[in-house]
PDB file of C-alpha atoms in Angstrom:
ATOM      1  CA  UNK A1146      26.810  38.933 -16.956  1.00  0.00           C
ATOM      2  CA  UNK A1147      25.767  35.479 -15.467  1.00  0.00           C
ATOM      3  CA  UNK A1148      28.594  32.928 -15.393  1.00  0.00           C
ATOM      4  CA  UNK A1149      26.759  29.520 -15.810  1.00  0.00           C
ATOM      5  CA  UNK A1150      29.905  27.645 -14.082  1.00  0.00           C
ATOM      6  CA  UNK A1151      29.554  30.011 -10.987  1.00  0.00           C
ATOM      7  CA  UNK A1152      26.088  29.141 -10.850  1.00  0.00           C
ATOM      8  CA  UNK A1153      26.806  25.344 -10.604  1.00  0.00           C
ATOM      9  CA  UNK A1154      29.745  26.157  -8.321  1.00  0.00           C
ATOM     10  CA  UNK A1155      32.060  24.338 -10.697  1.00  0.00           C
ATOM     11  CA  UNK A1156      35.190  25.158 -12.839  1.00  0.00           C
ATOM     12  CA  UNK A1157      35.345  25.676 -16.677  1.00  0.00           C
ATOM     13  CA  UNK A1158      37.175  22.430 -16.801  1.00  0.00           C
ATOM     14  CA  UNK A1159      34.509  20.348 -15.014  1.00  0.00           C
ATOM     15  CA  UNK A1160      33.933  16.839 -16.395  1.00  0.00           C
ATOM     16  CA  UNK A1161      30.276  15.832 -17.622  1.00  0.00           C
ATOM     17  CA  UNK A1162      29.912  13.722 -14.420  1.00  0.00           C
ATOM     18  CA  UNK A1163      31.193  16.613 -12.270  1.00  0.00           C
ATOM     19  CA  UNK A1164      28.568  18.898 -13.947  1.00  0.00           C
ATOM     20  CA  UNK A1165      25.582  16.517 -13.627  1.00  0.00           C
ATOM     21  CA  UNK A1166      26.734  15.805  -9.943  1.00  0.00           C
ATOM     22  CA  UNK A1167      26.905  19.639  -9.007  1.00  0.00           C
ATOM     23  CA  UNK A1168      23.432  20.175 -10.763  1.00  0.00           C
ATOM     24  CA  UNK A1169      21.693  17.167  -9.090  1.00  0.00           C
ATOM     25  CA  UNK A1170      22.995  18.524  -5.567  1.00  0.00           C
ATOM     26  CA  UNK A1171      21.637  22.209  -6.058  1.00  0.00           C
ATOM     27  CA  UNK A1172      18.474  20.823  -7.767  1.00  0.00           C
ATOM     28  CA  UNK A1173      17.751  18.744  -4.730  1.00  0.00           C
ATOM     29  CA  UNK A1174      18.567  21.535  -2.567  1.00  0.00           C
ATOM     30  CA  UNK A1175      16.314  24.246  -4.150  1.00  0.00           C
ATOM     31  CA  UNK A1176      13.510  21.899  -5.348  1.00  0.00           C
ATOM     32  CA  UNK A1177      10.254  23.849  -4.987  1.00  0.00           C
ATOM     33  CA  UNK A1178       8.538  20.755  -3.391  1.00  0.00           C
ATOM     34  CA  UNK A1179      10.942  20.568  -0.701  1.00  0.00           C
ATOM     35  CA  UNK A1180      11.243  24.215  -0.194  1.00  0.00           C
ATOM     36  CA  UNK A1181       7.516  25.391   0.264  1.00  0.00           C
ATOM     37  CA  UNK A1182       8.194  28.139   2.447  1.00  0.00           C
ATOM     38  CA  UNK A1183      11.071  29.524   0.732  1.00  0.00           C
ATOM     39  CA  UNK A1184       9.968  31.780  -2.120  1.00  0.00           C
ATOM     40  CA  UNK A1185      13.595  32.310  -3.413  1.00  0.00           C
ATOM     41  CA  UNK A1186      14.083  28.627  -3.895  1.00  0.00           C
ATOM     42  CA  UNK A1187      11.999  28.468  -7.007  1.00  0.00           C
ATOM     43  CA  UNK A1188      14.027  31.167  -8.686  1.00  0.00           C
ATOM     44  CA  UNK A1189      17.288  29.443  -7.540  1.00  0.00           C
ATOM     45  CA  UNK A1190      16.089  26.084  -9.021  1.00  0.00           C
ATOM     46  CA  UNK A1191      15.073  27.819 -12.211  1.00  0.00           C
ATOM     47  CA  UNK A1192      18.684  29.345 -12.561  1.00  0.00           C
ATOM     48  CA  UNK A1193      20.332  26.040 -11.624  1.00  0.00           C
ATOM     49  CA  UNK A1194      18.113  24.121 -14.246  1.00  0.00           C
ATOM     50  CA  UNK A1195      18.801  26.758 -16.963  1.00  0.00           C
ATOM     51  CA  UNK A1196      22.614  26.548 -16.331  1.00  0.00           C
ATOM     52  CA  UNK A1197      22.634  22.693 -16.564  1.00  0.00           C
ATOM     53  CA  UNK A1198      20.442  22.859 -19.705  1.00  0.00           C
ATOM     54  CA  UNK A1199      23.345  24.378 -21.508  1.00  0.00           C
ATOM     55  CA  UNK A1200      26.424  23.011 -19.676  1.00  0.00           C
ATOM     56  CA  UNK A1201      24.889  19.580 -19.700  1.00  0.00           C
ATOM     57  CA  UNK A1202      24.645  19.440 -23.427  1.00  0.00           C
ATOM     58  CA  UNK A1203      28.126  19.151 -25.182  1.00  0.00           C
ATOM     59  CA  UNK A1204      27.090  21.309 -28.073  1.00  0.00           C
ATOM     60  CA  UNK A1205      25.715  24.082 -26.166  1.00  0.00           C
ATOM     61  CA  UNK A1206      28.495  23.892 -23.865  1.00  0.00           C
ATOM     62  CA  UNK A1207      30.811  24.318 -26.848  1.00  0.00           C
ATOM     63  CA  UNK A1208      28.824  27.346 -27.975  1.00  0.00           C
ATOM     64  CA  UNK A1209      28.805  28.938 -24.500  1.00  0.00           C
ATOM     65  CA  UNK A1210      32.472  28.365 -24.176  1.00  0.00           C
ATOM     66  CA  UNK A1211      33.220  29.952 -27.525  1.00  0.00           C
ATOM     67  CA  UNK A1212      30.909  32.858 -26.793  1.00  0.00           C
ATOM     68  CA  UNK A1213      28.313  31.950 -29.656  1.00  0.00           C
ATOM     69  CA  UNK A1214      25.457  31.848 -27.070  1.00  0.00           C
ATOM     70  CA  UNK A1215      25.090  33.831 -23.779  1.00  0.00           C
ATOM     71  CA  UNK A1216      23.948  32.556 -20.319  1.00  0.00           C
ATOM     72  CA  UNK A1217      20.343  32.481 -21.551  1.00  0.00           C
ATOM     73  CA  UNK A1218      21.003  30.412 -24.429  1.00  0.00           C
ATOM     74  CA  UNK A1219      20.532  33.173 -26.945  1.00  0.00           C
ATOM     75  CA  UNK A1220      22.825  33.780 -29.868  1.00  0.00           C
ATOM     76  CA  UNK A1221      25.450  36.453 -29.474  1.00  0.00           C
ATOM     77  CA  UNK A1222      26.358  36.437 -33.128  1.00  0.00           C
ATOM     78  CA  UNK A1223      27.163  34.278 -36.023  1.00  0.00           C
ATOM     79  CA  UNK A1224      30.343  32.963 -34.418  1.00  0.00           C
ATOM     80  CA  UNK A1225      34.060  32.889 -35.354  1.00  0.00           C
ATOM     81  CA  UNK A1226      34.393  33.197 -39.117  1.00  0.00           C
ATOM     82  CA  UNK A1227      30.860  34.239 -40.108  1.00  0.00           C
ATOM     83  CA  UNK A1228      29.890  32.886 -43.381  1.00  0.00           C
ATOM     84  CA  UNK A1229      33.414  31.829 -44.520  1.00  0.00           C
ATOM     85  CA  UNK A1230      34.545  35.458 -45.594  1.00  0.00           C
ATOM     86  CA  UNK A1231      31.979  36.559 -47.992  1.00  0.00           C
ATOM     87  CA  UNK A1232      29.191  35.827 -50.293  1.00  0.00           C
ATOM     88  CA  UNK A1233      29.309  33.784 -53.692  1.00  0.00           C
ATOM     89  CA  UNK A1234      26.915  34.094 -56.821  1.00  0.00           C
ATOM     90  CA  UNK A1235      24.583  31.175 -57.513  1.00  0.00           C
ATOM     91  CA  UNK A1236      22.477  30.499 -60.610  1.00  0.00           C
ATOM     92  CA  UNK A1237      18.867  30.635 -60.174  1.00  0.00           C
ATOM     93  CA  UNK A1238      17.359  27.466 -58.410  1.00  0.00           C
ATOM     94  CA  UNK A1239      20.633  26.672 -57.016  1.00  0.00           C
ATOM     95  CA  UNK A1240      21.024  25.659 -53.227  1.00  0.00           C
ATOM     96  CA  UNK A1241      23.684  28.039 -51.723  1.00  0.00           C
ATOM     97  CA  UNK A1242      24.434  25.355 -48.872  1.00  0.00           C
ATOM     98  CA  UNK A1243      25.069  22.103 -50.867  1.00  0.00           C
ATOM     99  CA  UNK A1244      23.732  20.374 -53.967  1.00  0.00           C
ATOM    100  CA  UNK A1245      20.379  20.888 -55.560  1.00  0.00           C
ATOM    101  CA  UNK A1246      17.683  19.919 -53.294  1.00  0.00           C
ATOM    102  CA  UNK A1247      19.934  19.389 -50.467  1.00  0.00           C
ATOM    103  CA  UNK A1248      18.666  20.546 -47.053  1.00  0.00           C
ATOM    104  CA  UNK A1249      20.828  22.647 -44.615  1.00  0.00           C
ATOM    105  CA  UNK A1250      21.045  22.729 -41.027  1.00  0.00           C
ATOM    106  CA  UNK A1251      20.586  26.404 -40.077  1.00  0.00           C
ATOM    107  CA  UNK A1252      21.562  25.616 -36.524  1.00  0.00           C
ATOM    108  CA  UNK A1253      25.324  24.764 -37.685  1.00  0.00           C
ATOM    109  CA  UNK A1254      25.549  28.620 -38.262  1.00  0.00           C
ATOM    110  CA  UNK A1255      23.089  30.286 -36.141  1.00  0.00           C
ATOM    111  CA  UNK A1256      23.084  27.666 -33.123  1.00  0.00           C
ATOM    112  CA  UNK A1257      20.130  25.667 -31.881  1.00  0.00           C
ATOM    113  CA  UNK A1258      18.659  28.310 -29.795  1.00  0.00           C
ATOM    114  CA  UNK A1259      18.068  30.871 -32.648  1.00  0.00           C
ATOM    115  CA  UNK A1260      14.685  29.309 -33.034  1.00  0.00           C
ATOM    116  CA  UNK A1261      13.780  30.241 -29.720  1.00  0.00           C
ATOM    117  CA  UNK A1262      13.025  33.909 -30.908  1.00  0.00           C
ATOM    118  CA  UNK A1263      10.286  32.486 -32.980  1.00  0.00           C
ATOM    119  CA  UNK A1264       8.798  29.296 -31.128  1.00  0.00           C
ATOM    120  CA  UNK A1265       9.846  30.088 -27.471  1.00  0.00           C
ATOM    121  CA  UNK A1266      11.761  26.756 -27.426  1.00  0.00           C
ATOM    122  CA  UNK A1267      15.422  25.936 -28.380  1.00  0.00           C
ATOM    123  CA  UNK A1268      14.677  23.100 -30.542  1.00  0.00           C
ATOM    124  CA  UNK A1269      12.705  24.187 -33.564  1.00  0.00           C
ATOM    125  CA  UNK A1270      10.640  26.611 -35.387  1.00  0.00           C
ATOM    126  CA  UNK A1271       6.824  25.867 -36.030  1.00  0.00           C
ATOM    127  CA  UNK A1272       6.113  25.945 -39.502  1.00  0.00           C
ATOM    128  CA  UNK A1273       9.745  27.220 -40.241  1.00  0.00           C
ATOM    129  CA  UNK A1274      12.760  25.366 -40.995  1.00  0.00           C
ATOM    130  CA  UNK A1275      11.339  21.736 -40.384  1.00  0.00           C
ATOM    131  CA  UNK A1276      13.325  21.051 -37.108  1.00  0.00           C
ATOM    132  CA  UNK A1277      11.657  19.203 -34.476  1.00  0.00           C
ATOM    133  CA  UNK A1278      10.407  21.142 -31.383  1.00  0.00           C
ATOM    134  CA  UNK A1279      12.003  20.440 -28.234  1.00  0.00           C
ATOM    135  CA  UNK A1280       9.733  18.443 -25.822  1.00  0.00           C
ATOM    136  CA  UNK A1281      10.128  18.653 -22.032  1.00  0.00           C
ATOM    137  CA  UNK A1282      11.460  15.671 -20.512  1.00  0.00           C
ATOM    138  CA  UNK A1283      10.750  14.027 -17.202  1.00  0.00           C
ATOM    139  CA  UNK A1284      13.275  14.274 -14.509  1.00  0.00           C
ATOM    140  CA  UNK A1285      15.083  11.035 -13.423  1.00  0.00           C
ATOM    141  CA  UNK A1286      13.810   8.833 -10.743  1.00  0.00           C
ATOM    142  CA  UNK A1287      15.553   8.455  -7.386  1.00  0.00           C
ATOM    143  CA  UNK A1288      15.648   5.019  -5.795  1.00  0.00           C
ATOM    144  CA  UNK A1289      15.773   4.371  -2.159  1.00  0.00           C
ATOM    145  CA  UNK A1290      15.645   1.320   0.101  1.00  0.00           C
ATOM    146  CA  UNK A1291      13.881   1.396   3.360  1.00  0.00           C
ATOM    147  CA  UNK A1292      14.196  -1.213   6.167  1.00  0.00           C
ATOM    148  CA  UNK A1293      10.844  -1.857   7.924  1.00  0.00           C
ATOM    149  CA  UNK A1294       9.877  -3.929  10.847  1.00  0.00           C
ATOM    150  CA  UNK A1295       7.348  -6.645  10.259  1.00  0.00           C
ATOM    151  CA  UNK A1296       4.338  -5.451  12.312  1.00  0.00           C
ATOM    152  CA  UNK A1297       4.730  -1.984  10.566  1.00  0.00           C
ATOM    153  CA  UNK A1298       4.428  -3.585   7.228  1.00  0.00           C
ATOM    154  CA  UNK A1299       1.677  -5.860   7.806  1.00  0.00           C
ATOM    155  CA  UNK A1300      -0.410  -3.262   9.916  1.00  0.00           C
ATOM    156  CA  UNK A1301       0.309  -0.176   7.895  1.00  0.00           C
ATOM    157  CA  UNK A1302       1.980   2.658   9.421  1.00  0.00           C
ATOM    158  CA  UNK A1303       3.449   6.088   8.493  1.00  0.00           C
ATOM    159  CA  UNK A1304       7.312   6.522   8.556  1.00  0.00           C
ATOM    160  CA  UNK A1305       9.240   9.652   8.231  1.00  0.00           C
ATOM    161  CA  UNK A1306      12.503   9.237   5.913  1.00  0.00           C
ATOM    162  CA  UNK A1307      15.105  12.088   5.445  1.00  0.00           C
ATOM    163  CA  UNK A1308      14.943  12.809   1.456  1.00  0.00           C
ATOM    164  CA  UNK A1309      17.721  15.093   0.532  1.00  0.00           C
ATOM    165  CA  UNK A1310      17.605  16.940   3.737  1.00  0.00           C
ATOM    166  CA  UNK A1311      13.961  17.112   4.070  1.00  0.00           C
ATOM    167  CA  UNK A1312      11.759  14.944   6.257  1.00  0.00           C
ATOM    168  CA  UNK A1313       8.918  13.189   4.220  1.00  0.00           C
ATOM    169  CA  UNK A1314       6.103  11.173   5.639  1.00  0.00           C
ATOM    170  CA  UNK A1315       5.894   7.849   3.857  1.00  0.00           C
ATOM    171  CA  UNK A1316       2.636   5.839   4.170  1.00  0.00           C
ATOM    172  CA  UNK A1317       3.078   2.035   4.263  1.00  0.00           C
ATOM    173  CA  UNK A1318      -0.025   0.164   3.072  1.00  0.00           C
ATOM    174  CA  UNK A1319      -1.152  -2.557   5.335  1.00  0.00           C
ATOM    175  CA  UNK A1320       0.046  -6.137   4.003  1.00  0.00           C
ATOM    176  CA  UNK A1321       3.290  -4.801   2.508  1.00  0.00           C
ATOM    177  CA  UNK A1322       5.513  -7.454   1.545  1.00  0.00           C
ATOM    178  CA  UNK A1323       9.292  -7.685   1.241  1.00  0.00           C
ATOM    179  CA  UNK A1324      10.640  -6.072  -1.693  1.00  0.00           C
ATOM    180  CA  UNK A1325       7.556  -4.236  -2.566  1.00  0.00           C
ATOM    181  CA  UNK A1326       8.259  -0.711  -4.047  1.00  0.00           C
ATOM    182  CA  UNK A1327       6.353   2.450  -3.143  1.00  0.00           C
ATOM    183  CA  UNK A1328       6.197   5.424  -5.684  1.00  0.00           C
ATOM    184  CA  UNK A1329       6.397   8.980  -4.527  1.00  0.00           C
ATOM    185  CA  UNK A1330       5.371  11.294  -7.434  1.00  0.00           C
ATOM    186  CA  UNK A1331       7.169  14.359  -8.357  1.00  0.00           C
ATOM    187  CA  UNK A1332       9.913  14.121  -5.537  1.00  0.00           C
ATOM    188  CA  UNK A1333      12.670  12.774  -7.813  1.00  0.00           C
ATOM    189  CA  UNK A1334      15.249  14.494  -9.911  1.00  0.00           C
ATOM    190  CA  UNK A1335      13.799  17.858 -11.546  1.00  0.00           C
ATOM    191  CA  UNK A1336      13.292  18.027 -15.225  1.00  0.00           C
ATOM    192  CA  UNK A1337      16.420  19.962 -16.922  1.00  0.00           C
ATOM    193  CA  UNK A1338      14.013  21.679 -19.359  1.00  0.00           C
ATOM    194  CA  UNK A1339      10.723  22.585 -17.705  1.00  0.00           C
ATOM    195  CA  UNK A1340       9.062  19.133 -17.488  1.00  0.00           C
ATOM    196  CA  UNK A1341       7.859  17.201 -14.639  1.00  0.00           C
ATOM    197  CA  UNK A1342      10.209  16.161 -12.014  1.00  0.00           C
ATOM    198  CA  UNK A1343      11.007  12.348 -11.434  1.00  0.00           C
ATOM    199  CA  UNK A1344       9.478  10.234  -8.706  1.00  0.00           C
ATOM    200  CA  UNK A1345      11.171   8.628  -5.664  1.00  0.00           C
ATOM    201  CA  UNK A1346      10.973   4.910  -5.620  1.00  0.00           C
ATOM    202  CA  UNK A1347      11.319   3.188  -2.306  1.00  0.00           C
ATOM    203  CA  UNK A1348      12.008  -0.488  -2.156  1.00  0.00           C
ATOM    204  CA  UNK A1349      10.859  -1.765   1.227  1.00  0.00           C
ATOM    205  CA  UNK A1350      13.071  -4.555   3.006  1.00  0.00           C
ATOM    206  CA  UNK A1351      10.660  -6.197   5.685  1.00  0.00           C
ATOM    207  CA  UNK A1352      12.337  -7.935   8.618  1.00  0.00           C
ATOM    208  CA  UNK A1353      11.354 -11.194   9.612  1.00  0.00           C
ATOM    209  CA  UNK A1354       9.398 -11.880  12.575  1.00  0.00           C
ATOM    210  CA  UNK A1355      10.325 -14.257  15.247  1.00  0.00           C
ATOM    211  CA  UNK A1356       7.063 -16.342  15.014  1.00  0.00           C
ATOM    212  CA  UNK A1357       4.649 -14.664  12.396  1.00  0.00           C
ATOM    213  CA  UNK A1358       4.657 -14.867   8.618  1.00  0.00           C
ATOM    214  CA  UNK A1359       2.439 -13.348   6.060  1.00  0.00           C
ATOM    215  CA  UNK A1360       0.671 -15.344   3.396  1.00  0.00           C
ATOM    216  CA  UNK A1361      -1.696 -13.244   1.066  1.00  0.00           C
ATOM    217  CA  UNK A1362      -4.162 -11.784   3.657  1.00  0.00           C
ATOM    218  CA  UNK A1363      -3.376 -14.326   6.435  1.00  0.00           C
ATOM    219  CA  UNK A1364      -1.123 -14.512   9.200  1.00  0.00           C
ATOM    220  CA  UNK A1365       0.706 -17.859   9.967  1.00  0.00           C
ATOM    221  CA  UNK A1366       1.735 -18.898  13.367  1.00  0.00           C
ATOM    222  CA  UNK A1367       3.291 -22.187  14.610  1.00  0.00           C
ATOM    223  CA  UNK A1368       1.616 -22.618  17.892  1.00  0.00           C
ATOM    224  CA  UNK A1369       3.717 -24.904  20.450  1.00  0.00           C
ATOM    225  CA  UNK A1370       1.563 -26.855  23.001  1.00  0.00           C
ATOM    226  CA  UNK A1371       2.382 -29.072  25.825  1.00  0.00           C
ATOM    227  CA  UNK A1372       1.549 -32.874  25.906  1.00  0.00           C
ATOM    228  CA  UNK A1373      -0.878 -32.096  28.613  1.00  0.00           C
ATOM    229  CA  UNK A1374      -2.464 -29.319  26.654  1.00  0.00           C
ATOM    230  CA  UNK A1375      -2.829 -31.484  23.603  1.00  0.00           C
ATOM    231  CA  UNK A1376      -4.359 -34.744  25.368  1.00  0.00           C
ATOM    232  CA  UNK A1377      -6.798 -32.771  27.746  1.00  0.00           C
ATOM    233  CA  UNK A1378      -7.306 -29.509  25.977  1.00  0.00           C
ATOM    234  CA  UNK A1379      -6.670 -25.896  27.425  1.00  0.00           C
ATOM    235  CA  UNK A1380      -7.521 -22.371  27.220  1.00  0.00           C
ATOM    236  CA  UNK A1381      -4.216 -20.448  26.199  1.00  0.00           C
ATOM    237  CA  UNK A1382      -3.283 -16.928  25.472  1.00  0.00           C
ATOM    238  CA  UNK A1383      -1.526 -16.428  21.859  1.00  0.00           C
ATOM    239  CA  UNK A1384      -0.207 -13.391  20.015  1.00  0.00           C
ATOM    240  CA  UNK A1385      -1.751 -11.550  17.025  1.00  0.00           C
ATOM    241  CA  UNK A1386      -0.659  -8.648  15.200  1.00  0.00           C
ATOM    242  CA  UNK A1387      -2.903  -6.348  16.996  1.00  0.00           C
ATOM    243  CA  UNK A1388      -2.464  -7.981  20.549  1.00  0.00           C
ATOM    244  CA  UNK A1389      -3.094 -10.963  22.544  1.00  0.00           C
ATOM    245  CA  UNK A1390      -6.172 -13.236  22.644  1.00  0.00           C
ATOM    246  CA  UNK A1391      -7.458 -16.518  24.470  1.00  0.00           C
ATOM    247  CA  UNK A1392      -8.053 -19.523  22.336  1.00  0.00           C
ATOM    248  CA  UNK A1393      -9.066 -23.092  23.168  1.00  0.00           C
ATOM    249  CA  UNK A1394      -7.127 -25.990  22.484  1.00  0.00           C
ATOM    250  CA  UNK A1395      -9.318 -29.145  21.699  1.00  0.00           C
ATOM    251  CA  UNK A1396      -8.633 -32.326  23.680  1.00  0.00           C
ATOM    252  CA  UNK A1397      -6.462 -34.892  21.826  1.00  0.00           C
ATOM    253  CA  UNK A1398      -5.193 -32.255  19.628  1.00  0.00           C
ATOM    254  CA  UNK A1399      -2.446 -33.488  17.265  1.00  0.00           C
ATOM    255  CA  UNK A1400       0.648 -31.828  15.863  1.00  0.00           C
ATOM    256  CA  UNK A1401      -0.277 -30.290  12.425  1.00  0.00           C
ATOM    257  CA  UNK A1402      -3.712 -29.395  13.057  1.00  0.00           C
ATOM    258  CA  UNK A1403      -4.753 -25.891  12.456  1.00  0.00           C
ATOM    259  CA  UNK A1404      -6.852 -23.302  14.405  1.00  0.00           C
ATOM    260  CA  UNK A1405      -8.161 -20.323  12.776  1.00  0.00           C
ATOM    261  CA  UNK A1406      -8.793 -16.886  14.294  1.00  0.00           C
ATOM    262  CA  UNK A1407     -11.280 -15.098  11.948  1.00  0.00           C
ATOM    263  CA  UNK A1408     -10.377 -11.576  11.175  1.00  0.00           C
ATOM    264  CA  UNK A1409      -7.127 -11.546  12.835  1.00  0.00           C
ATOM    265  CA  UNK A1410      -5.045 -11.393   9.588  1.00  0.00           C
ATOM    266  CA  UNK A1411      -4.591  -8.433   7.206  1.00  0.00           C
ATOM    267  CA  UNK A1412      -7.414  -6.516   5.593  1.00  0.00           C
ATOM    268  CA  UNK A1413      -9.995  -9.164   6.748  1.00  0.00           C
ATOM    269  CA  UNK A1414      -7.731 -11.969   6.590  1.00  0.00           C
ATOM    270  CA  UNK A1415      -7.457 -14.492   9.157  1.00  0.00           C
ATOM    271  CA  UNK A1416      -4.566 -15.996  11.790  1.00  0.00           C
ATOM    272  CA  UNK A1417      -3.981 -19.389  10.960  1.00  0.00           C
ATOM    273  CA  UNK A1418      -2.283 -21.273  13.817  1.00  0.00           C
ATOM    274  CA  UNK A1419      -0.592 -24.754  13.119  1.00  0.00           C
ATOM    275  CA  UNK A1420      -0.250 -26.806  16.378  1.00  0.00           C
ATOM    276  CA  UNK A1421       3.045 -28.473  17.410  1.00  0.00           C
ATOM    277  CA  UNK A1422       2.989 -30.714  20.336  1.00  0.00           C
ATOM    278  CA  UNK A1423       6.279 -30.478  22.359  1.00  0.00           C
ATOM    279  CA  UNK A1424       7.381 -33.218  24.476  1.00  0.00           C
ATOM    280  CA  UNK A1425       8.773 -32.663  27.879  1.00  0.00           C
ATOM    281  CA  UNK A1426      12.564 -32.260  28.088  1.00  0.00           C
ATOM    282  CA  UNK A1427      12.951 -33.588  31.589  1.00  0.00           C
ATOM    283  CA  UNK A1428      12.276 -36.911  33.186  1.00  0.00           C
ATOM    284  CA  UNK A1429       8.677 -37.404  34.622  1.00  0.00           C
ATOM    285  CA  UNK A1430       8.206 -40.706  36.518  1.00  0.00           C
ATOM    286  CA  UNK A1431       4.370 -40.307  36.909  1.00  0.00           C
ATOM    287  CA  UNK A1432       3.939 -39.543  33.309  1.00  0.00           C
ATOM    288  CA  UNK A1433       6.035 -42.733  32.451  1.00  0.00           C
ATOM    289  CA  UNK A1434       3.905 -44.850  34.800  1.00  0.00           C
ATOM    290  CA  UNK A1435       0.581 -43.552  33.426  1.00  0.00           C
ATOM    291  CA  UNK A1436       1.756 -44.152  29.787  1.00  0.00           C
ATOM    292  CA  UNK A1437       2.819 -47.816  30.602  1.00  0.00           C
ATOM    293  CA  UNK A1438      -0.781 -48.442  31.951  1.00  0.00           C
ATOM    294  CA  UNK A1439      -2.447 -47.436  28.795  1.00  0.00           C
ATOM    295  CA  UNK A1440      -3.375 -49.878  26.334  1.00  0.00           C
ATOM    296  CA  UNK A1441      -1.182 -50.073  23.333  1.00  0.00           C
ATOM    297  CA  UNK A1442      -2.490 -48.439  20.201  1.00  0.00           C
ATOM    298  CA  UNK A1443      -1.513 -48.582  16.348  1.00  0.00           C
ATOM    299  CA  UNK A1444      -1.355 -45.416  14.720  1.00  0.00           C
ATOM    300  CA  UNK A1445       0.810 -46.195  11.620  1.00  0.00           C
ATOM    301  CA  UNK A1446      -0.879 -47.777   8.391  1.00  0.00           C
ATOM    302  CA  UNK A1447       2.318 -49.051   6.918  1.00  0.00           C
TER     303      UNK A1447
END
């Protein structure tokens, strides 16, 4: 005879949390989606789920421990004491299980799973005693956090993650922002009673980039230029998320002015570069003389 405790690899004194933990570990190990090449995994998964369906339910576990139901959840008899020692006579129209017109829960005598003989489920009998049928419930979701570098997030790439001992390919959409969550359907906790499996929810933590930022579909870049480049103009090389390109700095450029590279953002967005004129850090006598020779100008309006 099957021993449900042995199936889950636990002792009969196991706590609820220990039962749940053992079930999750084995369910993930034998999940059919993660063992497509192992024909025995599906049977193991079913066996583990059936064991948890009984041991994970306080009332069913009590009945199993008292030998009122077997390892398949089927009744073994009426349980200790039967109907309380014998039958009693009742007048016509009386209710043998309570006051007149009172309802009676047959599962208190026969066990919840007696109705599975009629309906194929453990929760009710269609058109029978009025109990609600037991509906399959979805398995629990599993939450993961994945760290992603900035360029992988904005360009969109496929990453491989180890999920319960299996390598899973995760496609990161282009333009993914920090904190965004991806959902992998059906790869979460299995249902304990034949329903659909839960999902895996992956929250992405996107690393900051040394000089790029993402704003909607646009890539932002602060572009330092020298005083000479700002005054005379220049052709310089700048980085983009797909490689380096050449751009022209117009003469007499000023800090705060913006240059736009069309289509160099995400999904048709642009790269927007804000100019920042950087002053020389070393003494330059010739530059000082040239500036002193220039006429004074007023640039302030206050």
